[in-house]
C-alpha cells in the first residue's frame, strides 16, 4: 500500500498523469503537496488551479478508477432526476444525479474518492449509487443552471404569499427580529433574501445593491466590474427587505437615520464560508443596502492566475523574496489591489515569519496573519497600528493604504530597518505613485532607498471563449493606437458577442499590470526630484511595460477585447 502521507511518494493518479505526459514527476509531487497543505482533494485541486484541462483530467480519472466517463454537454440537464436528493446535499458535495435505472442511481461526480457523498446520497435516496466521472467545470455549471431559483419570481407573489409582509416605514412589527433570525424559515421574504445571496455568489458577483426609489425597488449585481439589474421586487417590501438584511448583519433595525456597518457570514459547506460586508445608507425613499462579497478563496489563487506577464511575475516574486524594502500596489478602487497583495502575503505566510496587517476594514480573514481593523474614532489609525507592529518583532507588514505623511514616514522607516512592507496608494501609474509620496513630504532619498517595486493595475473583463468572434478592425486603425505590424502579423483579435454562458460576451476578469522595479537609474532620478513624465519615460526605456502596453498583449492573446482595453485604460 502506498504511503500518500509521504510527500515524496506519488499516488497512483499522480503516476498515471506522469505516464500520460500531462505532468512531470516534480510537478506531480508539488501539486500533491499543495493539495495536502490546503486540505483539498487532489483531483479538485488540479481542476481548480487549471493545471490540466478539465475534460482531459476527468477522462484520466475515469480510466484510473475504472469508472465510466460522461460528457455533460451531450445531455439535457432538465432530464436529470435531481429531485431525488435534497438540493443542499447536492451543493455540499458538488454531485448531480444523472439517471435512475431500477434501484441504481448513476451519480455524476468529479472526485470518486468522495465516499461521504455516496454514503449520504444512498441513505437519503434509498438507491444503490453508481459513480460516473464528469468534468468539474461542467458539473459546476450544471449545478448552477439546474438548481438556480429565479429570484425575479418574488415579483409574482401575491395574496396569501405576501400576507403579513407589509410594513410601514415608521413601525416594524414586534416579531420582526424573531422572524428574521429563525422560526420563519419558510417565509417568502427569508427564502427570497437567501436566494439573492446565493444567486449572487453563483454568478460571480462582487457586490449586491438593494435600492429603493419613489415608485420602484431595484436589486443589482456587480459582475466583472459592471452593474446589472437582476430583479424589481414590490416596493411595498422595502422595509421588510431592509429589516431582514440588517438582522442578518447584526445591525439596529430600528435605526434608519444614519449609515450602519455590519457583516454576514454564510456557510456553504463544512469547508467553505462566505463573508459579506454590509453597509446601509438612508436615502430619500428608504435605506439603500450594499453587500460586498468577501470570498477568501479568491486570495488563495496562484500568482500565475492573476494575469501578470512572465517578466512581471518574476519581478513580483523577486521583490517578495527580499527581507526588506517596500512593495507598492496602486490603482483606483475596485482594480484588484487587495487580491494582488493577499496573493503575495499567501506566498510569504509560513510559520517562520511574523506577518501583521492593518486594514480599513479587514476584508478577508487569513489564518496565520495578525490582522488589525483600523479605527480612527478611537485613535487607531494606520500610523498608530504600524508603530505598534514595529514593537511586535515583525518580518512582514502590510498597510492597507498610505493616506498621509505620518503613515508614509513610518512605512518608509520600517522598510529601511529590516522589514518587508506592502501597501497601496490610489494613483494611476508607477511614476505618479512616486510623485504622490514626494508631494506628501517624503524625502526623495528615503524613497530611493526603500521602494523596490511598484505595481499599477486595472481589471479587464475576459472574453467568453464560447462566443467571442474575430474583430475586423482595420490594421491601420490598430497601428494608430499602438499595435505594430509585427505584433499583428498572423494574429486574430476578438470581440464580445454574448451567450448563455457569459454576461454580454465576458466571463471573469484578468489583471493588467505596470510593474516597475526601482533600478539604480530610476533611484538616481528620484534622488534628483525627477517629475512623473521623466520617470515614466525612463521606465519605458528600461523595458517596463505601461498599462496600455500590457493590455495590448492581452488583446493580442485573445484574452480581452480592444473595446474593454479602451474602457479600463481610458485610451
mmCIF file of C-alpha atoms in Angstrom, residues 46-383:
data_model
loop_
_atom_site.group_PDB
_atom_site.id
_atom_site.type_symbol
_atom_site.label_atom_id
_atom_site.label_comp_id
_atom_site.label_asym_id
_atom_site.label_seq_id
_atom_site.Cartn_x
_atom_site.Cartn_y
_atom_site.Cartn_z
ATOM 1 C CA UNK A 46 -5.857 20.051 -10.174
ATOM 2 C CA UNK A 47 -9.182 21.174 -11.670
ATOM 3 C CA UNK A 48 -9.396 24.433 -9.679
ATOM 4 C CA UNK A 49 -5.821 25.522 -10.486
ATOM 5 C CA UNK A 50 -6.237 24.875 -14.207
ATOM 6 C CA UNK A 51 -3.056 22.774 -14.412
ATOM 7 C CA UNK A 52 -4.839 20.216 -16.614
ATOM 8 C CA UNK A 53 -7.786 20.787 -18.945
ATOM 9 C CA UNK A 54 -10.917 19.580 -17.015
ATOM 10 C CA UNK A 55 -12.254 17.179 -19.685
ATOM 11 C CA UNK A 56 -8.849 15.567 -20.098
ATOM 12 C CA UNK A 57 -8.401 15.265 -16.334
ATOM 13 C CA UNK A 58 -11.847 13.663 -15.974
ATOM 14 C CA UNK A 59 -11.115 11.052 -18.658
ATOM 15 C CA UNK A 60 -7.787 10.133 -16.993
ATOM 16 C CA UNK A 61 -9.510 9.882 -13.574
ATOM 17 C CA UNK A 62 -12.176 7.600 -15.077
ATOM 18 C CA UNK A 63 -9.526 5.295 -16.549
ATOM 19 C CA UNK A 64 -7.504 5.204 -13.328
ATOM 20 C CA UNK A 65 -10.508 4.338 -11.148
ATOM 21 C CA UNK A 66 -12.158 2.046 -13.698
ATOM 22 C CA UNK A 67 -15.334 4.129 -13.891
ATOM 23 C CA UNK A 68 -17.418 5.408 -16.840
ATOM 24 C CA UNK A 69 -16.819 8.948 -18.105
ATOM 25 C CA UNK A 70 -19.685 11.180 -19.275
ATOM 26 C CA UNK A 71 -19.561 14.453 -21.213
ATOM 27 C CA UNK A 72 -22.322 16.579 -19.657
ATOM 28 C CA UNK A 73 -22.523 18.796 -22.754
ATOM 29 C CA UNK A 74 -24.177 15.914 -24.598
ATOM 30 C CA UNK A 75 -27.159 15.779 -22.232
ATOM 31 C CA UNK A 76 -30.085 17.983 -21.257
ATOM 32 C CA UNK A 77 -29.750 18.849 -17.530
ATOM 33 C CA UNK A 78 -33.540 19.202 -17.296
ATOM 34 C CA UNK A 79 -33.821 15.419 -17.644
ATOM 35 C CA UNK A 80 -31.632 14.689 -14.596
ATOM 36 C CA UNK A 81 -33.606 13.302 -11.597
ATOM 37 C CA UNK A 82 -32.283 15.963 -9.215
ATOM 38 C CA UNK A 83 -35.435 16.000 -7.069
ATOM 39 C CA UNK A 84 -34.461 12.589 -5.686
ATOM 40 C CA UNK A 85 -31.890 14.256 -3.425
ATOM 41 C CA UNK A 86 -32.059 17.390 -1.296
ATOM 42 C CA UNK A 87 -30.593 20.414 -3.066
ATOM 43 C CA UNK A 88 -28.388 21.276 -0.064
ATOM 44 C CA UNK A 89 -26.775 17.849 -0.222
ATOM 45 C CA UNK A 90 -26.014 18.209 -3.932
ATOM 46 C CA UNK A 91 -24.428 21.607 -3.354
ATOM 47 C CA UNK A 92 -22.499 20.407 -0.316
ATOM 48 C CA UNK A 93 -20.840 17.539 -2.177
ATOM 49 C CA UNK A 94 -20.892 19.022 -5.717
ATOM 50 C CA UNK A 95 -22.554 15.986 -7.307
ATOM 51 C CA UNK A 96 -25.508 15.529 -9.674
ATOM 52 C CA UNK A 97 -27.920 12.562 -10.107
ATOM 53 C CA UNK A 98 -27.851 11.587 -13.778
ATOM 54 C CA UNK A 99 -30.042 8.529 -14.268
ATOM 55 C CA UNK A 100 -32.163 6.036 -12.305
ATOM 56 C CA UNK A 101 -32.385 2.512 -13.620
ATOM 57 C CA UNK A 102 -34.157 0.062 -11.342
ATOM 58 C CA UNK A 103 -32.671 0.551 -7.896
ATOM 59 C CA UNK A 104 -29.399 2.041 -9.193
ATOM 60 C CA UNK A 105 -28.689 5.792 -9.262
ATOM 61 C CA UNK A 106 -25.908 6.974 -11.575
ATOM 62 C CA UNK A 107 -24.240 9.860 -9.742
ATOM 63 C CA UNK A 108 -22.133 12.388 -11.630
ATOM 64 C CA UNK A 109 -19.052 13.453 -9.672
ATOM 65 C CA UNK A 110 -15.558 14.728 -10.387
ATOM 66 C CA UNK A 111 -13.878 13.163 -7.328
ATOM 67 C CA UNK A 112 -14.621 9.418 -6.973
ATOM 68 C CA UNK A 113 -12.823 9.319 -3.607
ATOM 69 C CA UNK A 114 -15.680 11.331 -2.048
ATOM 70 C CA UNK A 115 -17.164 8.314 -0.250
ATOM 71 C CA UNK A 116 -19.098 10.514 2.188
ATOM 72 C CA UNK A 117 -21.153 11.925 -0.695
ATOM 73 C CA UNK A 118 -22.070 8.477 -1.960
ATOM 74 C CA UNK A 119 -22.991 7.245 1.539
ATOM 75 C CA UNK A 120 -25.205 10.267 2.334
ATOM 76 C CA UNK A 121 -26.993 10.234 -1.025
ATOM 77 C CA UNK A 122 -27.510 6.470 -0.862
ATOM 78 C CA UNK A 123 -29.020 6.861 2.608
ATOM 79 C CA UNK A 124 -31.367 9.674 1.503
ATOM 80 C CA UNK A 125 -32.438 8.182 -1.841
ATOM 81 C CA UNK A 126 -32.562 4.522 -0.789
ATOM 82 C CA UNK A 127 -30.836 3.612 -4.076
ATOM 83 C CA UNK A 128 -27.529 1.929 -4.865
ATOM 84 C CA UNK A 129 -25.010 4.559 -6.008
ATOM 85 C CA UNK A 130 -23.055 4.025 -9.213
ATOM 86 C CA UNK A 131 -20.437 6.811 -9.651
ATOM 87 C CA UNK A 132 -19.896 8.367 -13.084
ATOM 88 C CA UNK A 133 -16.938 10.706 -13.689
ATOM 89 C CA UNK A 134 -17.675 14.139 -15.198
ATOM 90 C CA UNK A 135 -15.547 17.254 -15.764
ATOM 91 C CA UNK A 136 -15.578 19.516 -12.697
ATOM 92 C CA UNK A 137 -16.226 22.777 -14.577
ATOM 93 C CA UNK A 138 -19.212 21.296 -16.439
ATOM 94 C CA UNK A 139 -20.566 19.755 -13.235
ATOM 95 C CA UNK A 140 -20.385 23.130 -11.512
ATOM 96 C CA UNK A 141 -22.159 24.792 -14.447
ATOM 97 C CA UNK A 142 -24.940 22.172 -14.492
ATOM 98 C CA UNK A 143 -25.459 22.518 -10.737
ATOM 99 C CA UNK A 144 -25.823 26.279 -11.103
ATOM 100 C CA UNK A 145 -28.244 26.199 -14.018
ATOM 101 C CA UNK A 146 -30.301 23.240 -12.788
ATOM 102 C CA UNK A 147 -30.735 24.233 -9.150
ATOM 103 C CA UNK A 148 -30.874 28.007 -9.504
ATOM 104 C CA UNK A 149 -34.180 29.582 -8.492
ATOM 105 C CA UNK A 150 -35.253 32.646 -10.424
ATOM 106 C CA UNK A 151 -35.118 35.409 -7.847
ATOM 107 C CA UNK A 152 -37.322 37.577 -10.023
ATOM 108 C CA UNK A 153 -40.202 35.264 -9.078
ATOM 109 C CA UNK A 154 -40.809 37.286 -5.921
ATOM 110 C CA UNK A 155 -42.458 39.895 -8.088
ATOM 111 C CA UNK A 156 -45.219 37.349 -8.810
ATOM 112 C CA UNK A 157 -46.041 36.707 -5.155
ATOM 113 C CA UNK A 158 -49.391 37.961 -4.062
ATOM 114 C CA UNK A 159 -52.348 37.157 -1.817
ATOM 115 C CA UNK A 160 -51.509 34.705 0.938
ATOM 116 C CA UNK A 161 -47.836 34.588 -0.090
ATOM 117 C CA UNK A 162 -47.372 38.219 0.951
ATOM 118 C CA UNK A 163 -49.683 38.156 3.959
ATOM 119 C CA UNK A 164 -48.065 39.883 6.906
ATOM 120 C CA UNK A 165 -45.135 41.216 4.859
ATOM 121 C CA UNK A 166 -46.446 44.763 4.561
ATOM 122 C CA UNK A 167 -44.717 47.151 6.964
ATOM 123 C CA UNK A 168 -44.692 50.893 7.339
ATOM 124 C CA UNK A 169 -41.532 52.964 7.321
ATOM 125 C CA UNK A 170 -42.211 54.147 10.855
ATOM 126 C CA UNK A 171 -43.069 50.919 12.634
ATOM 127 C CA UNK A 172 -41.808 47.375 12.201
ATOM 128 C CA UNK A 173 -43.809 44.537 13.734
ATOM 129 C CA UNK A 174 -42.658 43.445 17.176
ATOM 130 C CA UNK A 175 -41.825 39.937 15.990
ATOM 131 C CA UNK A 176 -39.589 41.061 13.113
ATOM 132 C CA UNK A 177 -36.382 40.131 14.852
ATOM 133 C CA UNK A 178 -37.635 36.671 15.783
ATOM 134 C CA UNK A 179 -38.991 36.069 12.318
ATOM 135 C CA UNK A 180 -35.771 37.124 10.631
ATOM 136 C CA UNK A 181 -33.417 35.214 12.843
ATOM 137 C CA UNK A 182 -35.259 31.937 12.837
ATOM 138 C CA UNK A 183 -38.560 30.209 13.252
ATOM 139 C CA UNK A 184 -39.817 31.662 9.972
ATOM 140 C CA UNK A 185 -37.520 29.948 7.515
ATOM 141 C CA UNK A 186 -40.488 29.177 5.283
ATOM 142 C CA UNK A 187 -41.442 32.849 4.973
ATOM 143 C CA UNK A 188 -41.155 34.030 1.353
ATOM 144 C CA UNK A 189 -39.067 37.061 2.348
ATOM 145 C CA UNK A 190 -36.466 34.885 4.098
ATOM 146 C CA UNK A 191 -36.241 32.494 1.161
ATOM 147 C CA UNK A 192 -36.009 35.404 -1.237
ATOM 148 C CA UNK A 193 -33.086 37.094 0.550
ATOM 149 C CA UNK A 194 -31.233 33.789 0.851
ATOM 150 C CA UNK A 195 -31.725 33.119 -2.855
ATOM 151 C CA UNK A 196 -30.449 36.591 -3.776
ATOM 152 C CA UNK A 197 -27.246 35.995 -1.795
ATOM 153 C CA UNK A 198 -26.704 32.516 -3.232
ATOM 154 C CA UNK A 199 -27.516 33.639 -6.761
ATOM 155 C CA UNK A 200 -25.020 36.499 -6.492
ATOM 156 C CA UNK A 201 -22.285 34.083 -5.458
ATOM 157 C CA UNK A 202 -23.084 31.625 -8.231
ATOM 158 C CA UNK A 203 -22.952 34.395 -10.810
ATOM 159 C CA UNK A 204 -19.580 35.583 -9.501
ATOM 160 C CA UNK A 205 -20.859 38.975 -8.303
ATOM 161 C CA UNK A 206 -18.634 41.141 -6.122
ATOM 162 C CA UNK A 207 -21.407 43.410 -4.768
ATOM 163 C CA UNK A 208 -25.189 43.342 -4.292
ATOM 164 C CA UNK A 209 -27.195 46.595 -4.320
ATOM 165 C CA UNK A 210 -30.675 46.841 -2.750
ATOM 166 C CA UNK A 211 -32.056 50.210 -3.893
ATOM 167 C CA UNK A 212 -35.408 51.859 -3.051
ATOM 168 C CA UNK A 213 -36.845 54.632 -5.237
ATOM 169 C CA UNK A 214 -40.088 56.599 -5.187
ATOM 170 C CA UNK A 215 -42.062 54.192 -7.370
ATOM 171 C CA UNK A 216 -39.862 51.096 -7.592
ATOM 172 C CA UNK A 217 -37.321 48.889 -5.870
ATOM 173 C CA UNK A 218 -34.271 47.561 -7.697
ATOM 174 C CA UNK A 219 -31.675 44.851 -6.977
ATOM 175 C CA UNK A 220 -28.436 44.865 -8.938
ATOM 176 C CA UNK A 221 -25.321 42.667 -9.013
ATOM 177 C CA UNK A 222 -21.844 43.916 -9.872
ATOM 178 C CA UNK A 223 -20.400 41.208 -12.104
ATOM 179 C CA UNK A 224 -16.920 41.559 -13.581
ATOM 180 C CA UNK A 225 -16.885 45.196 -12.530
ATOM 181 C CA UNK A 226 -20.202 46.148 -14.187
ATOM 182 C CA UNK A 227 -23.612 46.582 -12.526
ATOM 183 C CA UNK A 228 -26.522 44.527 -13.877
ATOM 184 C CA UNK A 229 -30.145 44.724 -12.769
ATOM 185 C CA UNK A 230 -31.490 41.318 -11.756
ATOM 186 C CA UNK A 231 -34.984 41.951 -10.395
ATOM 187 C CA UNK A 232 -37.515 44.552 -9.196
ATOM 188 C CA UNK A 233 -39.416 43.227 -6.154
ATOM 189 C CA UNK A 234 -42.561 45.070 -4.970
ATOM 190 C CA UNK A 235 -41.789 48.479 -3.467
ATOM 191 C CA UNK A 236 -44.012 47.615 -0.502
ATOM 192 C CA UNK A 237 -41.374 45.113 0.661
ATOM 193 C CA UNK A 238 -38.559 47.651 1.052
ATOM 194 C CA UNK A 239 -38.945 47.840 4.841
ATOM 195 C CA UNK A 240 -39.015 44.075 5.308
ATOM 196 C CA UNK A 241 -36.053 43.503 2.981
ATOM 197 C CA UNK A 242 -34.017 46.114 4.849
ATOM 198 C CA UNK A 243 -35.016 44.639 8.221
ATOM 199 C CA UNK A 244 -34.106 41.098 7.158
ATOM 200 C CA UNK A 245 -30.658 42.152 5.908
ATOM 201 C CA UNK A 246 -29.971 44.302 8.977
ATOM 202 C CA UNK A 247 -30.863 41.493 11.361
ATOM 203 C CA UNK A 248 -28.610 39.091 9.450
ATOM 204 C CA UNK A 249 -25.804 41.680 9.696
ATOM 205 C CA UNK A 250 -26.472 42.264 13.429
ATOM 206 C CA UNK A 251 -27.438 45.920 12.940
ATOM 207 C CA UNK A 252 -30.002 48.034 14.787
ATOM 208 C CA UNK A 253 -33.187 47.550 12.749
ATOM 209 C CA UNK A 254 -34.938 50.489 14.412
ATOM 210 C CA UNK A 255 -32.225 52.985 13.385
ATOM 211 C CA UNK A 256 -32.852 54.321 9.862
ATOM 212 C CA UNK A 257 -31.475 57.853 10.158
ATOM 213 C CA UNK A 258 -27.719 57.161 9.945
ATOM 214 C CA UNK A 259 -25.496 54.757 7.976
ATOM 215 C CA UNK A 260 -24.617 51.470 9.638
ATOM 216 C CA UNK A 261 -21.955 48.836 9.015
ATOM 217 C CA UNK A 262 -22.270 45.134 9.656
ATOM 218 C CA UNK A 263 -21.267 41.698 8.423
ATOM 219 C CA UNK A 264 -22.922 38.434 7.427
ATOM 220 C CA UNK A 265 -21.230 35.025 7.444
ATOM 221 C CA UNK A 266 -22.818 32.387 5.242
ATOM 222 C CA UNK A 267 -21.669 28.781 5.496
ATOM 223 C CA UNK A 268 -21.917 26.961 2.163
ATOM 224 C CA UNK A 269 -20.365 23.695 3.304
ATOM 225 C CA UNK A 270 -18.198 22.288 6.059
ATOM 226 C CA UNK A 271 -15.092 23.692 4.389
ATOM 227 C CA UNK A 272 -16.290 26.935 2.799
ATOM 228 C CA UNK A 273 -17.837 30.085 4.205
ATOM 229 C CA UNK A 274 -18.560 33.394 2.503
ATOM 230 C CA UNK A 275 -18.454 36.722 4.320
ATOM 231 C CA UNK A 276 -20.464 39.782 3.340
ATOM 232 C CA UNK A 277 -19.561 43.319 4.381
ATOM 233 C CA UNK A 278 -22.847 45.215 4.732
ATOM 234 C CA UNK A 279 -23.467 48.972 4.670
ATOM 235 C CA UNK A 280 -26.756 50.862 4.907
ATOM 236 C CA UNK A 281 -27.368 54.394 3.644
ATOM 237 C CA UNK A 282 -30.535 56.419 4.413
ATOM 238 C CA UNK A 283 -31.752 57.779 1.063
ATOM 239 C CA UNK A 284 -34.775 59.882 0.158
ATOM 240 C CA UNK A 285 -37.030 56.838 -0.328
ATOM 241 C CA UNK A 286 -35.632 54.381 2.211
ATOM 242 C CA UNK A 287 -32.441 52.592 3.100
ATOM 243 C CA UNK A 288 -30.109 51.552 0.318
ATOM 244 C CA UNK A 289 -28.115 48.483 1.365
ATOM 245 C CA UNK A 290 -24.946 47.311 -0.351
ATOM 246 C CA UNK A 291 -23.301 43.958 0.368
ATOM 247 C CA UNK A 292 -19.676 43.349 -0.614
ATOM 248 C CA UNK A 293 -18.982 39.645 -1.109
ATOM 249 C CA UNK A 294 -15.692 38.653 0.509
ATOM 250 C CA UNK A 295 -14.666 35.225 -0.728
ATOM 251 C CA UNK A 296 -11.470 34.065 0.982
ATOM 252 C CA UNK A 297 -10.824 31.566 -1.824
ATOM 253 C CA UNK A 298 -10.152 34.492 -4.188
ATOM 254 C CA UNK A 299 -6.987 35.309 -2.245
ATOM 255 C CA UNK A 300 -5.645 31.767 -2.474
ATOM 256 C CA UNK A 301 -5.365 31.600 -6.233
ATOM 257 C CA UNK A 302 -1.882 31.057 -7.607
ATOM 258 C CA UNK A 303 0.111 34.095 -8.627
ATOM 259 C CA UNK A 304 0.207 32.729 -12.188
ATOM 260 C CA UNK A 305 -3.576 33.211 -12.440
ATOM 261 C CA UNK A 306 -3.561 36.945 -11.683
ATOM 262 C CA UNK A 307 -2.622 37.940 -15.223
ATOM 263 C CA UNK A 308 0.995 39.035 -14.841
ATOM 264 C CA UNK A 309 3.215 38.748 -17.883
ATOM 265 C CA UNK A 310 6.096 36.288 -17.161
ATOM 266 C CA UNK A 311 8.664 39.033 -16.527
ATOM 267 C CA UNK A 312 6.233 40.994 -14.328
ATOM 268 C CA UNK A 313 5.515 37.884 -12.244
ATOM 269 C CA UNK A 314 9.257 37.269 -11.855
ATOM 270 C CA UNK A 315 9.770 40.837 -10.586
ATOM 271 C CA UNK A 316 6.949 40.480 -8.029
ATOM 272 C CA UNK A 317 8.216 37.131 -6.746
ATOM 273 C CA UNK A 318 11.748 38.505 -6.568
ATOM 274 C CA UNK A 319 10.576 41.511 -4.525
ATOM 275 C CA UNK A 320 8.632 39.220 -2.171
ATOM 276 C CA UNK A 321 11.785 37.179 -1.564
ATOM 277 C CA UNK A 322 13.697 40.201 -0.240
ATOM 278 C CA UNK A 323 13.918 40.520 3.562
ATOM 279 C CA UNK A 324 13.305 44.278 3.486
ATOM 280 C CA UNK A 325 12.061 47.096 1.284
ATOM 281 C CA UNK A 326 8.667 48.370 0.135
ATOM 282 C CA UNK A 327 6.262 46.972 -2.461
ATOM 283 C CA UNK A 328 3.505 49.376 -3.507
ATOM 284 C CA UNK A 329 0.356 48.326 -5.395
ATOM 285 C CA UNK A 330 -1.600 51.194 -6.938
ATOM 286 C CA UNK A 331 -4.819 51.743 -8.838
ATOM 287 C CA UNK A 332 -8.380 53.029 -8.369
ATOM 288 C CA UNK A 333 -10.968 51.407 -6.110
ATOM 289 C CA UNK A 334 -12.019 48.019 -7.486
ATOM 290 C CA UNK A 335 -8.852 47.439 -9.513
ATOM 291 C CA UNK A 336 -7.869 44.260 -7.650
ATOM 292 C CA UNK A 337 -5.152 45.662 -5.388
ATOM 293 C CA UNK A 338 -6.316 43.644 -2.377
ATOM 294 C CA UNK A 339 -6.156 40.313 -4.226
ATOM 295 C CA UNK A 340 -2.665 41.123 -5.532
ATOM 296 C CA UNK A 341 -1.444 41.957 -2.022
ATOM 297 C CA UNK A 342 -3.142 38.965 -0.392
ATOM 298 C CA UNK A 343 -1.691 36.657 -3.022
ATOM 299 C CA UNK A 344 1.749 37.966 -2.087
ATOM 300 C CA UNK A 345 1.006 37.528 1.626
ATOM 301 C CA UNK A 346 -0.176 33.990 0.946
ATOM 302 C CA UNK A 347 3.227 33.228 -0.576
ATOM 303 C CA UNK A 348 5.001 34.771 2.424
ATOM 304 C CA UNK A 349 2.718 33.161 5.016
ATOM 305 C CA UNK A 350 4.878 30.461 6.606
ATOM 306 C CA UNK A 351 5.331 29.627 10.327
ATOM 307 C CA UNK A 352 8.835 31.116 10.323
ATOM 308 C CA UNK A 353 7.547 34.636 9.545
ATOM 309 C CA UNK A 354 5.675 37.114 11.737
ATOM 310 C CA UNK A 355 3.217 38.943 9.470
ATOM 311 C CA UNK A 356 0.920 41.789 10.556
ATOM 312 C CA UNK A 357 -1.574 43.831 8.547
ATOM 313 C CA UNK A 358 -3.563 46.997 9.242
ATOM 314 C CA UNK A 359 -6.647 47.406 7.046
ATOM 315 C CA UNK A 360 -9.744 49.598 6.814
ATOM 316 C CA UNK A 361 -11.572 47.290 7.158
ATOM 317 C CA UNK A 362 -10.125 43.769 7.166
ATOM 318 C CA UNK A 363 -11.889 42.280 4.152
ATOM 319 C CA UNK A 364 -10.801 38.659 4.335
ATOM 320 C CA UNK A 365 -9.549 36.663 7.288
ATOM 321 C CA UNK A 366 -6.236 34.897 6.645
ATOM 322 C CA UNK A 367 -5.053 32.211 9.023
ATOM 323 C CA UNK A 368 -1.517 32.890 10.278
ATOM 324 C CA UNK A 369 -1.600 36.670 9.746
ATOM 325 C CA UNK A 370 -2.197 39.154 12.577
ATOM 326 C CA UNK A 371 -4.879 41.415 11.095
ATOM 327 C CA UNK A 372 -5.940 44.716 12.650
ATOM 328 C CA UNK A 373 -9.003 46.824 11.823
ATOM 329 C CA UNK A 374 -8.022 50.491 11.974
ATOM 330 C CA UNK A 375 -10.494 52.669 13.885
ATOM 331 C CA UNK A 376 -9.712 56.414 13.677
ATOM 332 C CA UNK A 377 -12.590 57.189 16.073
ATOM 333 C CA UNK A 378 -10.587 55.703 18.948
ATOM 334 C CA UNK A 379 -7.193 56.870 17.696
ATOM 335 C CA UNK A 380 -6.180 53.638 15.959
ATOM 336 C CA UNK A 381 -5.140 54.838 12.506
ATOM 337 C CA UNK A 382 -2.673 53.289 10.062
ATOM 338 C CA UNK A 383 0.329 55.111 11.525
#
